[in-house]
CSV table of C-alpha atoms in Angstrom, one decimal:
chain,number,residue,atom,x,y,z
D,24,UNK,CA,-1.3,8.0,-6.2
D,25,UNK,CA,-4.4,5.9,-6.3
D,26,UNK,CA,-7.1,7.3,-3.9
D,27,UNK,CA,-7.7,5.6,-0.8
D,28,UNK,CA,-11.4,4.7,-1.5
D,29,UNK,CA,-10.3,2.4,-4.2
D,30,UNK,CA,-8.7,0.3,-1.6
D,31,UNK,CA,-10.6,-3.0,-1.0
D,32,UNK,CA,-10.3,-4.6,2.1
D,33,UNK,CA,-11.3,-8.4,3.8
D,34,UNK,CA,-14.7,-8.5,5.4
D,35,UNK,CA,-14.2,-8.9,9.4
D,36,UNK,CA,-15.3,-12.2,9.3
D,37,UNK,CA,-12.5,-13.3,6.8
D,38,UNK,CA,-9.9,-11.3,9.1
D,39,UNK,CA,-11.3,-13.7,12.1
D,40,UNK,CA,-10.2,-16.4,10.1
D,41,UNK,CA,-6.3,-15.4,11.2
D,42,UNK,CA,-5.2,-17.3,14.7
D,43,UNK,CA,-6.0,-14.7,17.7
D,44,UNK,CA,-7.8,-11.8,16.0
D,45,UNK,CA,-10.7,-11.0,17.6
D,46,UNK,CA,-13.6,-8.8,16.0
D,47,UNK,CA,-12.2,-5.5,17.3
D,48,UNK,CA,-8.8,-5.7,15.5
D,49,UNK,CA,-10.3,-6.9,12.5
D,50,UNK,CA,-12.1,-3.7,12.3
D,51,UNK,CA,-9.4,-1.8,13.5
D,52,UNK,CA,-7.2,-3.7,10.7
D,53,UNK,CA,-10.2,-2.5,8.6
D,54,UNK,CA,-9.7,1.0,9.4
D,55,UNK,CA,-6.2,1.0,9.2
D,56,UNK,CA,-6.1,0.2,5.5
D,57,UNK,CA,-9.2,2.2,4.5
D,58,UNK,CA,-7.6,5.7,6.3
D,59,UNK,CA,-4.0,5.4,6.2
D,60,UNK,CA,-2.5,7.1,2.8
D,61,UNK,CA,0.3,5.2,2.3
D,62,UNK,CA,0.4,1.3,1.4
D,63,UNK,CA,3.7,1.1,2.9
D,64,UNK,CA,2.7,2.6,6.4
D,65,UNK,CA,-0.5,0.7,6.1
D,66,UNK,CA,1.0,-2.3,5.6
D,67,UNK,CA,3.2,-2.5,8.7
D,68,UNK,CA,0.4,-0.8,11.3
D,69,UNK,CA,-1.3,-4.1,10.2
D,70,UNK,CA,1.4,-6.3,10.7
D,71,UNK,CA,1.7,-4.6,14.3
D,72,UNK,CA,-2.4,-4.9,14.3
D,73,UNK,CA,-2.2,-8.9,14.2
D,74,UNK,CA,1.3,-9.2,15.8
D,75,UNK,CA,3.5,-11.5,13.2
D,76,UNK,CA,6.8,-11.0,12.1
D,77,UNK,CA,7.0,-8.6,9.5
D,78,UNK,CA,6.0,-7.5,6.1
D,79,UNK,CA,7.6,-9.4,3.7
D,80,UNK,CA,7.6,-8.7,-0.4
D,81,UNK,CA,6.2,-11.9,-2.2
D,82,UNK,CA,6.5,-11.4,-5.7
D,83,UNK,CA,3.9,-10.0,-8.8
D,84,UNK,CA,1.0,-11.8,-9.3
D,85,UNK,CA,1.2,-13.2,-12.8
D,86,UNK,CA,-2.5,-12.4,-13.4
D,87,UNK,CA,-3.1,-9.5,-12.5
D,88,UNK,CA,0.5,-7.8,-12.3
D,89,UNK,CA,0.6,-6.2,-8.6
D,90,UNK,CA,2.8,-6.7,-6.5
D,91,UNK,CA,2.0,-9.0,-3.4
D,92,UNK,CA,3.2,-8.4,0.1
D,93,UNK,CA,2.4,-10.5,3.2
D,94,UNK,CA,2.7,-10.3,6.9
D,95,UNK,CA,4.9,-12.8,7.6
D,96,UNK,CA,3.3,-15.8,10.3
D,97,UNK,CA,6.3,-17.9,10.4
D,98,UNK,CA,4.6,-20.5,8.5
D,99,UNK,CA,3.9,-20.4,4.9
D,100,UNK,CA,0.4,-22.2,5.1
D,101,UNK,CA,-0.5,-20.3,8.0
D,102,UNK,CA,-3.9,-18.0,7.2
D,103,UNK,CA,-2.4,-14.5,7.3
D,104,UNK,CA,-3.1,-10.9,5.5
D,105,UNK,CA,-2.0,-10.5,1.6
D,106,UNK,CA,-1.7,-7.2,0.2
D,107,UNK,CA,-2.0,-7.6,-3.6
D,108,UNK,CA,-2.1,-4.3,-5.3
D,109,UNK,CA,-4.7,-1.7,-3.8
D,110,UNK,CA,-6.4,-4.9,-2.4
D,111,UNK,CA,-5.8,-6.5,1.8
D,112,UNK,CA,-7.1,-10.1,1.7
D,113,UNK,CA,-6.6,-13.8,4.1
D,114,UNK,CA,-4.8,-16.2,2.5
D,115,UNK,CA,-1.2,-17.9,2.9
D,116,UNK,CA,1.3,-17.8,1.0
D,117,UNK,CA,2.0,-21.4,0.1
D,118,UNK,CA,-1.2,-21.7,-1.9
D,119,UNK,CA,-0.3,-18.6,-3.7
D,120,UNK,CA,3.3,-20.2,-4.4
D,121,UNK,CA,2.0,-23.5,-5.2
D,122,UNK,CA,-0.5,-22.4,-7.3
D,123,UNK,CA,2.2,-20.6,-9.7
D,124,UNK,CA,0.2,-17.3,-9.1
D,125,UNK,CA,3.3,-15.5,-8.0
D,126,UNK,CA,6.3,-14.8,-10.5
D,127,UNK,CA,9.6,-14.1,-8.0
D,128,UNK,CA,11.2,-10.9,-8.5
D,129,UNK,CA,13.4,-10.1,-11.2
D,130,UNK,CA,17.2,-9.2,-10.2
């Protein structure tokens, strides 16, 4: 299990970036990912944290091989938080499609 200080997290100016979250749940999205053991738990206090719809699986980042989760906005272009690997960053999903950055899942 990888430790949690190798975790990397947005900057709370970045996590502003997302429609309607203010500086105090930026840090406490912050927080969240820095202090809670596991990804998966992480990952959907978060999606609670910035109120969307959901974590939703993406695909694995042909570069760098993790697997990339988002929290679903109900819009693919809509600036929301990416979970790529050990790494929580703002982006939206359509660039990362578009792009051809994301394989889809085998089944």
């Amino acid at each position: 299990m990888a430790r949690l200080a190798e975790r990397r997290v947005a900057s709370t100016k970045q996590l502003q970036q997302i429609k309607d979250v203010t500086p105090e749940i930026a840090e406490a999205v912050r927080n969240v990912w820095k202090t809670v053991r596991m990804r998966d738990e992480a990952r959907e206090e978060v999606n609670k944290l910035i109120e969307t719809h959901g974590v939703e699986f993406l695909g694995v980042h042909r570069r760098t091989g993790d697997d990339v989760y988002y929290c679903n906005a109900g819009d693919s272009y809509a600036t929301t938080i990416l979970f790529r690997g050990l790494s929580l960053i703002v982006g939206c999903t359509g660039d990362l499609v578009e792009s051809r950055l994301i394989k889809a899942p085998q089944s």
